[in-house]
Short mmCIF file of C-alpha atoms in Angstrom, two decimals:
data_model
loop_
_atom_site.label_atom_id
_atom_site.label_comp_id
_atom_site.label_asym_id
_atom_site.label_seq_id
_atom_site.Cartn_x
_atom_site.Cartn_y
_atom_site.Cartn_z
CA MET A 126 -12.26 0.29 0.26
CA ARG A 127 -12.51 1.72 -3.20
CA ARG A 128 -16.08 2.75 -2.41
CA LEU A 129 -15.07 4.48 0.85
CA PHE A 130 -12.30 6.30 -0.96
CA LEU A 131 -14.66 7.53 -3.98
CA SER A 132 -17.24 8.63 -1.35
CA ALA A 133 -14.79 10.72 0.54
CA ARG A 134 -13.17 12.14 -2.47
CA GLU A 135 -16.47 13.28 -3.62
CA GLU A 136 -17.37 14.84 -0.41
CA LEU A 137 -14.13 16.75 -0.27
CA ARG A 138 -14.53 17.88 -3.71
CA ALA A 139 -18.05 19.17 -3.04
CA ARG A 140 -16.79 21.17 -0.30
CA ALA A 141 -13.75 22.50 -2.23
CA ALA A 142 -15.71 23.66 -5.11
CA PRO A 143 -17.16 26.92 -3.80
CA PHE A 144 -13.66 27.90 -2.33
CA LEU A 145 -11.96 26.94 -5.81
CA LYS A 146 -14.57 28.96 -7.69
CA GLY A 147 -13.78 31.97 -5.52
CA LEU A 148 -10.20 31.67 -6.65
CA SER A 149 -11.46 31.33 -10.33
CA LEU A 150 -9.35 28.09 -10.56
CA PRO A 151 -11.08 25.43 -12.80
CA LEU A 152 -11.65 21.98 -10.96
CA SER A 153 -9.81 20.36 -13.96
CA ASP A 154 -6.39 22.07 -12.90
CA LEU A 155 -6.43 19.80 -9.95
CA SER A 156 -7.37 16.50 -11.65
CA PRO A 157 -4.63 13.92 -11.77
CA VAL A 158 -6.08 12.80 -15.04
CA SER A 159 -5.36 16.16 -16.76
CA ARG A 160 -1.64 16.00 -15.94
#
């Protein structure tokens, strides 16, 4: 289950990255680790 979640998370992050770059929003702002 964990492997499936990590795979899905990485896929979504890869798809979101170009959109977020267009907003000039660093990915680190969305990381739960940074909060």
